[in-house]
């Protein structure tokens, strides 16, 4: 074989080697490039996460969070405008304005009124004139675990893992483990509690007087258990003791009072009750709802009295029902409710203690001791818990029948002698 032959063979093999090494080199280069890109992207993401974390930490720091809360107190809650049929209650509003802006904070307030008496309307009227420094929150039918978080929302407070540190809690005499190990809703409440105290102190230092927090419908909390309600009461008492924040608790049901009184924090509570409208105010309300005055007077006298929720319903019902028809529906409901919880023979026996006591209640209020002795505590509780609320409990430790139509229904059902 000539010398040229090996050279030709080598020349023929070189493209194959180039292809092999070119493939390997390309793969290595591609792998390196991909790794580089991944590292660059990872570094970018890590930096972005860090920047985001730092940003959140700054915008959700205790100082920023509390600044938003302070601004919310300074602005006050936005209260909707009054309706055309609105009834002015200047005495109740003036009293409530004193509660909302006390000259000297000595205690917290429990504001009570039976369902439908118009107490929330009166509270909103009192705030509407000047809401600065007042935050209003009403408990809806939410689960109890959500109450602190929804209250926090009304205060412009945002729960966030970057918000508070162990140092923040320790500076306030609380170990972080005490908070993080707590069950809801107490964990969220503990965090909100501390921040509220800080903001209340800032508000007082800046404005020279305390801010006010109104929590309406606390009976909705009591229905699911009294423990959170008692924690809130303890906070309210502490805030009053330190003249830090004016807390007003509003309850829509007198039967919640025993739950409230079970807390030792009631030693610093002032109980204020709002009643129904006067009969004349009630008539005026129905007339403004386009009910003829004579018909309005009869409906007030025989059915609604000054109970605002009943008046509101009557304004619609009287358009297509007579007073007699409406009352008969109430009478049947009352009879059904009574017969569900009271033995028929005892209720209709004119000489029985139960019969006599119910008839006495158609004439007016009876002290708690008289009712408990006559009816027993168990029966009393049942009459408080009926769908139409046969009994109403008042802060002066008296019971009455719940409304005008219940008084007349019981009197008719038991054939009570009128005074």
Tab-separated table of C-alpha atoms in Angstrom:
chain	number	residue	atom	x	y	z
A	1	UNK	CA	0.000	0.000	0.000
A	2	UNK	CA	1.336	3.465	-0.852
A	3	UNK	CA	2.065	6.122	1.781
A	4	UNK	CA	-0.847	8.110	0.496
A	5	UNK	CA	-3.326	5.439	1.529
A	6	UNK	CA	-2.992	5.840	5.351
A	7	UNK	CA	-3.194	9.583	5.005
A	8	UNK	CA	-6.343	9.254	2.961
A	9	UNK	CA	-7.837	6.882	5.565
A	10	UNK	CA	-7.016	9.327	8.395
A	11	UNK	CA	-8.509	12.167	6.453
A	12	UNK	CA	-11.688	10.136	6.055
A	13	UNK	CA	-11.854	9.404	9.821
A	14	UNK	CA	-11.487	13.053	10.937
A	15	UNK	CA	-15.050	14.114	10.104
A	16	UNK	CA	-16.332	11.212	12.230
A	17	UNK	CA	-14.143	12.282	15.169
A	18	UNK	CA	-15.221	15.849	14.713
A	19	UNK	CA	-18.851	14.797	14.767
A	20	UNK	CA	-18.378	12.749	17.973
A	21	UNK	CA	-16.338	15.352	19.798
A	22	UNK	CA	-18.505	18.119	18.413
A	23	UNK	CA	-21.615	16.387	19.827
A	24	UNK	CA	-19.953	15.852	23.217
A	25	UNK	CA	-18.669	19.406	23.294
A	26	UNK	CA	-22.056	20.755	22.300
A	27	UNK	CA	-23.787	18.696	24.988
A	28	UNK	CA	-21.336	19.897	27.628
A	29	UNK	CA	-21.725	23.483	26.490
A	30	UNK	CA	-25.501	23.159	26.500
A	31	UNK	CA	-25.454	21.617	29.986
A	32	UNK	CA	-23.196	24.373	31.260
A	33	UNK	CA	-25.381	26.992	29.613
A	34	UNK	CA	-28.550	25.458	31.069
A	35	UNK	CA	-27.004	25.208	34.527
A	36	UNK	CA	-25.884	28.813	34.256
A	37	UNK	CA	-29.358	29.920	33.236
A	38	UNK	CA	-30.930	27.900	36.085
A	39	UNK	CA	-28.495	29.441	38.553
A	40	UNK	CA	-29.190	32.915	37.240
A	41	UNK	CA	-32.937	32.376	37.419
A	42	UNK	CA	-32.642	30.840	40.897
A	43	UNK	CA	-30.560	33.782	42.046
A	44	UNK	CA	-33.080	36.196	40.544
A	45	UNK	CA	-35.994	34.416	42.211
A	46	UNK	CA	-34.154	34.235	45.524
A	47	UNK	CA	-33.363	37.937	45.339
A	48	UNK	CA	-36.972	38.698	44.373
A	49	UNK	CA	-38.276	36.635	47.286
A	50	UNK	CA	-35.847	38.366	49.613
A	51	UNK	CA	-36.817	41.784	48.268
A	52	UNK	CA	-40.488	40.862	48.548
A	53	UNK	CA	-39.949	39.618	52.083
A	54	UNK	CA	-38.117	42.811	52.999
A	55	UNK	CA	-40.837	44.895	51.391
A	56	UNK	CA	-43.571	43.017	53.243
A	57	UNK	CA	-41.583	43.208	56.455
A	58	UNK	CA	-41.366	46.975	56.017
A	59	UNK	CA	-44.974	47.568	54.947
A	60	UNK	CA	-46.304	45.127	57.573
A	61	UNK	CA	-44.044	46.118	60.431
A	62	UNK	CA	-45.760	46.886	63.746
A	63	UNK	CA	-45.188	50.578	63.158
A	64	UNK	CA	-46.856	50.551	59.718
A	65	UNK	CA	-49.726	48.321	60.836
A	66	UNK	CA	-50.400	50.513	63.846
A	67	UNK	CA	-50.181	53.676	61.757
A	68	UNK	CA	-53.028	52.337	59.606
A	69	UNK	CA	-55.038	51.459	62.704
A	70	UNK	CA	-54.453	54.914	64.168
A	71	UNK	CA	-55.627	56.479	60.917
A	72	UNK	CA	-58.777	54.348	61.020
A	73	UNK	CA	-59.606	55.549	64.542
A	74	UNK	CA	-58.891	59.146	63.577
A	75	UNK	CA	-61.172	58.933	60.535
A	76	UNK	CA	-63.873	56.971	62.365
A	77	UNK	CA	-66.311	54.487	60.879
A	78	UNK	CA	-68.449	55.511	57.918
A	79	UNK	CA	-72.105	55.474	58.993
A	80	UNK	CA	-74.813	55.249	56.281
A	81	UNK	CA	-77.281	58.140	55.908
A	82	UNK	CA	-80.700	58.008	57.557
A	83	UNK	CA	-83.753	56.713	55.740
A	84	UNK	CA	-86.881	58.683	54.928
A	85	UNK	CA	-88.870	56.890	57.635
A	86	UNK	CA	-86.214	57.549	60.284
A	87	UNK	CA	-87.497	58.490	63.757
A	88	UNK	CA	-85.402	60.898	65.803
A	89	UNK	CA	-84.762	59.879	69.413
A	90	UNK	CA	-82.913	62.901	70.798
A	91	UNK	CA	-82.905	61.712	74.433
A	92	UNK	CA	-81.450	58.293	73.595
A	93	UNK	CA	-78.926	59.784	71.151
A	94	UNK	CA	-77.769	62.402	73.663
A	95	UNK	CA	-77.303	59.721	76.309
A	96	UNK	CA	-75.343	57.535	73.888
A	97	UNK	CA	-73.115	60.399	72.780
A	98	UNK	CA	-72.078	60.756	76.413
A	99	UNK	CA	-71.317	57.022	76.476
A	100	UNK	CA	-69.286	57.217	73.261
A	101	UNK	CA	-67.309	60.282	74.357
A	102	UNK	CA	-66.953	60.147	78.143
A	103	UNK	CA	-65.448	63.181	79.862
A	104	UNK	CA	-63.632	60.779	82.167
A	105	UNK	CA	-63.210	57.092	81.420
A	106	UNK	CA	-64.170	55.132	84.527
A	107	UNK	CA	-65.577	51.917	83.098
A	108	UNK	CA	-66.685	50.174	79.942
A	109	UNK	CA	-70.323	50.111	78.856
A	110	UNK	CA	-72.738	47.288	78.161
A	111	UNK	CA	-75.562	48.739	76.076
A	112	UNK	CA	-78.638	46.541	76.032
A	113	UNK	CA	-81.973	46.545	74.241
A	114	UNK	CA	-84.388	43.851	73.187
A	115	UNK	CA	-84.313	42.577	69.613
A	116	UNK	CA	-85.951	45.102	67.312
A	117	UNK	CA	-86.161	48.012	69.768
A	118	UNK	CA	-83.959	50.220	67.584
A	119	UNK	CA	-80.831	50.294	69.755
A	120	UNK	CA	-78.435	49.803	66.818
A	121	UNK	CA	-80.176	52.642	64.982
A	122	UNK	CA	-79.742	54.835	68.077
A	123	UNK	CA	-76.043	53.897	68.317
A	124	UNK	CA	-75.480	54.748	64.653
A	125	UNK	CA	-77.352	58.043	65.090
A	126	UNK	CA	-75.076	58.921	67.994
A	127	UNK	CA	-71.958	58.114	65.950
A	128	UNK	CA	-73.169	59.734	62.727
A	129	UNK	CA	-73.007	63.292	64.078
A	130	UNK	CA	-69.244	62.948	64.621
A	131	UNK	CA	-67.549	59.618	64.011
A	132	UNK	CA	-63.994	60.865	64.591
A	133	UNK	CA	-62.239	58.619	67.071
A	134	UNK	CA	-64.934	55.916	66.986
A	135	UNK	CA	-64.703	52.534	65.262
A	136	UNK	CA	-67.954	50.569	65.018
A	137	UNK	CA	-68.116	46.837	64.351
A	138	UNK	CA	-71.181	44.577	64.374
A	139	UNK	CA	-70.895	40.818	64.843
A	140	UNK	CA	-72.805	39.009	62.135
A	141	UNK	CA	-73.606	35.300	62.087
A	142	UNK	CA	-69.969	34.345	61.453
A	143	UNK	CA	-68.290	31.481	63.243
A	144	UNK	CA	-66.752	32.481	66.541
A	145	UNK	CA	-63.232	31.675	65.280
A	146	UNK	CA	-63.637	34.432	62.683
A	147	UNK	CA	-64.737	37.193	65.060
A	148	UNK	CA	-61.256	38.573	65.954
A	149	UNK	CA	-60.164	38.569	62.311
A	150	UNK	CA	-63.290	40.371	61.114
A	151	UNK	CA	-63.003	42.854	63.938
A	152	UNK	CA	-59.382	43.346	62.908
A	153	UNK	CA	-60.542	44.115	59.368
A	154	UNK	CA	-62.777	46.908	60.631
A	155	UNK	CA	-59.715	48.313	62.417
A	156	UNK	CA	-57.523	48.175	59.279
A	157	UNK	CA	-55.379	45.574	61.037
A	158	UNK	CA	-53.757	42.896	58.862
A	159	UNK	CA	-52.519	39.637	60.357
A	160	UNK	CA	-49.182	38.699	58.759
A	161	UNK	CA	-46.288	36.456	59.734
A	162	UNK	CA	-43.886	39.373	59.234
A	163	UNK	CA	-45.882	41.715	61.444
A	164	UNK	CA	-44.752	40.798	64.932
A	165	UNK	CA	-41.557	39.301	66.277
A	166	UNK	CA	-40.601	37.647	69.515
A	167	UNK	CA	-39.040	40.956	70.549
A	168	UNK	CA	-42.327	42.798	70.023
A	169	UNK	CA	-44.152	40.440	72.345
A	170	UNK	CA	-41.352	40.310	74.913
A	171	UNK	CA	-41.272	44.109	75.152
A	172	UNK	CA	-44.902	43.885	76.241
A	173	UNK	CA	-44.344	41.181	78.813
A	174	UNK	CA	-45.611	38.341	76.631
A	175	UNK	CA	-43.642	35.378	75.359
A	176	UNK	CA	-44.260	34.607	71.688
A	177	UNK	CA	-44.866	30.941	72.531
A	178	UNK	CA	-47.832	31.990	74.657
A	179	UNK	CA	-49.445	33.468	71.554
A	180	UNK	CA	-48.400	30.974	68.886
A	181	UNK	CA	-49.481	27.985	70.977
A	182	UNK	CA	-52.967	29.382	71.612
A	183	UNK	CA	-55.996	28.007	69.779
A	184	UNK	CA	-58.183	30.186	67.586
A	185	UNK	CA	-59.931	32.541	68.119
A	186	UNK	CA	-57.738	33.346	71.145
A	187	UNK	CA	-54.489	33.428	69.166
A	188	UNK	CA	-55.783	36.122	66.805
A	189	UNK	CA	-57.398	38.005	69.682
A	190	UNK	CA	-54.109	38.053	71.666
A	191	UNK	CA	-52.244	39.648	68.749
A	192	UNK	CA	-55.028	42.162	68.116
A	193	UNK	CA	-55.279	42.934	71.842
A	194	UNK	CA	-51.628	44.029	72.102
A	195	UNK	CA	-51.750	46.139	68.966
A	196	UNK	CA	-55.004	47.793	70.083
A	197	UNK	CA	-53.380	48.810	73.350
A	198	UNK	CA	-50.443	50.387	71.502
A	199	UNK	CA	-52.695	52.270	69.089
A	200	UNK	CA	-55.028	53.427	71.871
A	201	UNK	CA	-52.034	54.834	73.745
A	202	UNK	CA	-50.847	56.620	70.588
A	203	UNK	CA	-54.315	58.076	69.973
A	204	UNK	CA	-54.642	59.365	73.534
A	205	UNK	CA	-51.137	60.888	73.499
A	206	UNK	CA	-51.848	62.635	70.189
A	207	UNK	CA	-55.399	63.842	70.799
A	208	UNK	CA	-55.628	64.189	74.560
A	209	UNK	CA	-58.625	61.881	74.957
A	210	UNK	CA	-59.418	58.210	74.491
A	211	UNK	CA	-60.710	56.584	71.319
A	212	UNK	CA	-63.842	54.401	71.339
A	213	UNK	CA	-64.417	50.882	70.061
A	214	UNK	CA	-68.049	49.736	69.695
A	215	UNK	CA	-68.729	46.003	69.292
A	216	UNK	CA	-72.399	45.456	68.469
A	217	UNK	CA	-74.411	42.216	68.773
A	218	UNK	CA	-72.084	40.486	71.238
A	219	UNK	CA	-75.001	38.147	71.972
A	220	UNK	CA	-74.014	36.415	68.702
A	221	UNK	CA	-70.708	35.552	70.393
A	222	UNK	CA	-72.460	34.360	73.556
A	223	UNK	CA	-74.609	31.964	71.539
A	224	UNK	CA	-71.477	30.019	70.585
A	225	UNK	CA	-69.915	30.077	74.054
A	226	UNK	CA	-69.037	32.660	76.655
A	227	UNK	CA	-65.233	32.200	76.753
A	228	UNK	CA	-64.346	34.682	73.977
A	229	UNK	CA	-66.960	37.121	75.274
A	230	UNK	CA	-65.318	37.022	78.710
A	231	UNK	CA	-61.874	37.586	77.145
A	232	UNK	CA	-63.232	40.679	75.377
A	233	UNK	CA	-64.805	41.864	78.648
A	234	UNK	CA	-61.464	41.416	80.410
A	235	UNK	CA	-59.810	43.555	77.723
A	236	UNK	CA	-62.527	46.204	78.086
A	237	UNK	CA	-62.065	46.295	81.867
A	238	UNK	CA	-58.279	46.560	81.566
A	239	UNK	CA	-58.604	49.363	79.006
A	240	UNK	CA	-60.937	51.231	81.374
A	241	UNK	CA	-58.683	50.642	84.388
A	242	UNK	CA	-55.757	52.175	82.495
A	243	UNK	CA	-57.962	54.904	80.927
A	244	UNK	CA	-56.673	53.709	77.573
A	245	UNK	CA	-59.673	52.882	75.340
A	246	UNK	CA	-63.436	53.316	75.719
A	247	UNK	CA	-65.058	49.964	74.880
A	248	UNK	CA	-68.820	49.756	74.339
A	249	UNK	CA	-70.441	46.322	74.040
A	250	UNK	CA	-73.937	46.207	72.566
A	251	UNK	CA	-76.176	43.211	73.132
A	252	UNK	CA	-79.424	42.542	71.339
A	253	UNK	CA	-80.922	40.237	73.930
A	254	UNK	CA	-81.451	40.643	77.663
A	255	UNK	CA	-80.949	36.921	78.154
A	256	UNK	CA	-77.235	37.494	77.420
A	257	UNK	CA	-76.887	39.535	80.608
A	258	UNK	CA	-76.378	36.486	82.850
A	259	UNK	CA	-73.459	35.407	80.609
A	260	UNK	CA	-71.945	38.878	80.852
A	261	UNK	CA	-72.452	39.012	84.618
A	262	UNK	CA	-70.677	35.669	85.000
A	263	UNK	CA	-67.411	37.461	84.210
A	264	UNK	CA	-65.506	39.188	87.016
A	265	UNK	CA	-64.866	41.988	84.500
A	266	UNK	CA	-68.463	43.156	85.058
A	267	UNK	CA	-67.205	44.937	88.168
A	268	UNK	CA	-66.053	47.728	85.831
A	269	UNK	CA	-69.073	47.683	83.524
A	270	UNK	CA	-71.857	50.218	83.358
A	271	UNK	CA	-75.125	48.813	82.016
A	272	UNK	CA	-77.254	51.146	79.912
A	273	UNK	CA	-80.618	50.120	78.475
A	274	UNK	CA	-82.532	51.607	75.580
A	275	UNK	CA	-86.233	50.959	75.462
A	276	UNK	CA	-88.882	51.075	72.776
A	277	UNK	CA	-90.149	54.199	71.088
A	278	UNK	CA	-92.934	56.045	72.831
A	279	UNK	CA	-96.391	55.306	71.457
A	280	UNK	CA	-96.493	58.745	69.855
A	281	UNK	CA	-93.128	58.178	68.152
A	282	UNK	CA	-94.401	54.797	66.975
A	283	UNK	CA	-97.532	56.340	65.462
A	284	UNK	CA	-95.406	58.995	63.749
A	285	UNK	CA	-93.227	56.257	62.270
A	286	UNK	CA	-96.224	54.420	60.763
A	287	UNK	CA	-97.733	57.655	59.427
A	288	UNK	CA	-94.438	58.369	57.668
A	289	UNK	CA	-94.766	54.905	56.152
A	290	UNK	CA	-98.107	55.979	54.629
A	291	UNK	CA	-100.376	54.316	57.237
A	292	UNK	CA	-103.500	56.318	58.158
A	293	UNK	CA	-103.152	57.879	61.612
A	294	UNK	CA	-106.231	56.191	63.135
A	295	UNK	CA	-105.076	52.787	61.887
A	296	UNK	CA	-101.551	53.517	63.117
A	297	UNK	CA	-102.807	54.355	66.628
A	298	UNK	CA	-104.744	51.104	66.865
A	299	UNK	CA	-101.853	49.007	65.544
A	300	UNK	CA	-99.484	50.574	68.081
A	301	UNK	CA	-101.906	50.136	70.983
A	302	UNK	CA	-102.829	46.526	70.220
A	303	UNK	CA	-99.752	45.005	68.570
A	304	UNK	CA	-96.453	46.838	68.286
A	305	UNK	CA	-96.145	49.361	71.073
A	306	UNK	CA	-92.849	51.097	70.341
A	307	UNK	CA	-90.958	48.023	69.089
A	308	UNK	CA	-89.320	49.248	65.899
A	309	UNK	CA	-88.992	45.883	64.187
A	310	UNK	CA	-92.719	45.222	64.665
A	311	UNK	CA	-93.562	48.685	63.388
A	312	UNK	CA	-91.477	48.088	60.291
A	313	UNK	CA	-93.312	44.819	59.582
A	314	UNK	CA	-96.702	46.404	60.289
A	315	UNK	CA	-96.046	49.135	57.759
A	316	UNK	CA	-96.047	46.415	55.089
A	317	UNK	CA	-98.666	44.060	56.558
A	318	UNK	CA	-101.305	46.756	57.096
A	319	UNK	CA	-101.456	47.311	53.344
A	320	UNK	CA	-103.290	44.008	52.885
A	321	UNK	CA	-104.283	42.763	56.383
A	322	UNK	CA	-106.448	44.150	59.143
A	323	UNK	CA	-105.226	44.789	62.702
A	324	UNK	CA	-107.438	41.916	63.912
A	325	UNK	CA	-105.965	39.486	61.372
A	326	UNK	CA	-102.394	40.420	62.279
A	327	UNK	CA	-103.050	40.162	66.016
A	328	UNK	CA	-104.705	36.748	65.614
A	329	UNK	CA	-101.527	35.432	63.964
A	330	UNK	CA	-99.458	36.685	66.892
A	331	UNK	CA	-101.941	35.243	69.408
A	332	UNK	CA	-101.726	31.777	67.853
A	333	UNK	CA	-97.912	31.915	67.802
A	334	UNK	CA	-97.829	32.962	71.457
A	335	UNK	CA	-100.217	30.175	72.457
A	336	UNK	CA	-98.108	27.606	70.604
A	337	UNK	CA	-94.907	28.831	72.241
A	338	UNK	CA	-96.411	28.745	75.732
A	339	UNK	CA	-97.920	25.305	75.286
A	340	UNK	CA	-94.588	23.951	74.059
A	341	UNK	CA	-92.953	24.680	77.429
A	342	UNK	CA	-95.769	24.819	80.051
A	343	UNK	CA	-98.100	22.053	81.137
A	344	UNK	CA	-101.564	22.855	79.792
A	345	UNK	CA	-103.445	22.184	83.038
A	346	UNK	CA	-101.044	24.268	85.129
A	347	UNK	CA	-101.138	27.148	82.669
A	348	UNK	CA	-104.947	27.251	82.458
A	349	UNK	CA	-105.632	26.594	86.139
A	350	UNK	CA	-106.507	30.035	87.499
A	351	UNK	CA	-105.263	29.052	90.964
A	352	UNK	CA	-101.823	27.821	89.824
A	353	UNK	CA	-98.721	29.877	90.538
A	354	UNK	CA	-97.742	29.787	86.861
A	355	UNK	CA	-101.130	31.133	85.736
A	356	UNK	CA	-101.113	33.899	88.360
A	357	UNK	CA	-97.552	34.946	87.546
A	358	UNK	CA	-98.140	35.148	83.796
A	359	UNK	CA	-101.279	37.223	84.404
A	360	UNK	CA	-99.348	39.550	86.717
A	361	UNK	CA	-96.771	40.019	83.969
A	362	UNK	CA	-99.493	41.258	81.613
A	363	UNK	CA	-99.833	44.216	84.006
A	364	UNK	CA	-96.126	45.100	84.226
A	365	UNK	CA	-92.652	44.125	85.405
A	366	UNK	CA	-91.885	41.588	88.157
A	367	UNK	CA	-88.625	41.258	90.071
A	368	UNK	CA	-86.348	38.379	89.178
A	369	UNK	CA	-86.800	36.733	92.591
A	370	UNK	CA	-90.585	36.641	92.237
A	371	UNK	CA	-90.420	35.119	88.750
A	372	UNK	CA	-87.796	32.534	89.675
A	373	UNK	CA	-89.739	31.428	92.748
A	374	UNK	CA	-93.008	31.195	90.829
A	375	UNK	CA	-91.833	29.711	87.530
A	376	UNK	CA	-88.502	28.182	88.471
A	377	UNK	CA	-85.212	29.001	86.747
A	378	UNK	CA	-85.536	26.263	84.131
A	379	UNK	CA	-88.983	27.371	82.940
A	380	UNK	CA	-87.863	31.003	83.010
A	381	UNK	CA	-84.940	30.164	80.712
A	382	UNK	CA	-87.265	28.323	78.347
A	383	UNK	CA	-89.621	31.309	78.175
A	384	UNK	CA	-86.653	33.548	77.389
A	385	UNK	CA	-85.551	31.222	74.594
A	386	UNK	CA	-88.853	30.736	72.732
A	387	UNK	CA	-88.992	31.827	69.104
A	388	UNK	CA	-91.081	34.907	69.893
A	389	UNK	CA	-89.449	35.610	73.287
A	390	UNK	CA	-92.276	35.419	75.812
A	391	UNK	CA	-90.121	37.003	78.519
A	392	UNK	CA	-87.679	39.901	78.443
A	393	UNK	CA	-84.962	40.376	81.087
A	394	UNK	CA	-83.823	43.870	82.090
A	395	UNK	CA	-80.693	45.280	83.785
A	396	UNK	CA	-82.691	46.275	86.884
A	397	UNK	CA	-83.305	42.557	87.543
A	398	UNK	CA	-86.897	42.525	86.393
A	399	UNK	CA	-88.829	40.521	83.828
A	400	UNK	CA	-91.586	41.731	81.540
A	401	UNK	CA	-93.531	40.130	78.751
A	402	UNK	CA	-91.617	40.748	75.585
A	403	UNK	CA	-93.904	43.113	73.685
A	404	UNK	CA	-97.376	44.617	73.476
A	405	UNK	CA	-98.856	41.806	71.402
A	406	UNK	CA	-97.467	39.185	73.806
A	407	UNK	CA	-99.109	40.984	76.740
A	408	UNK	CA	-102.466	40.998	74.984
A	409	UNK	CA	-102.059	37.429	73.717
A	410	UNK	CA	-101.278	36.032	77.173
A	411	UNK	CA	-104.160	37.983	78.708
A	412	UNK	CA	-106.569	36.639	76.082
A	413	UNK	CA	-105.237	33.076	76.248
A	414	UNK	CA	-105.384	32.806	80.057
A	415	UNK	CA	-108.460	35.017	80.448
A	416	UNK	CA	-106.536	37.269	82.794
A	417	UNK	CA	-108.451	39.943	84.678
A	418	UNK	CA	-107.354	43.352	83.562
A	419	UNK	CA	-106.584	45.919	86.281
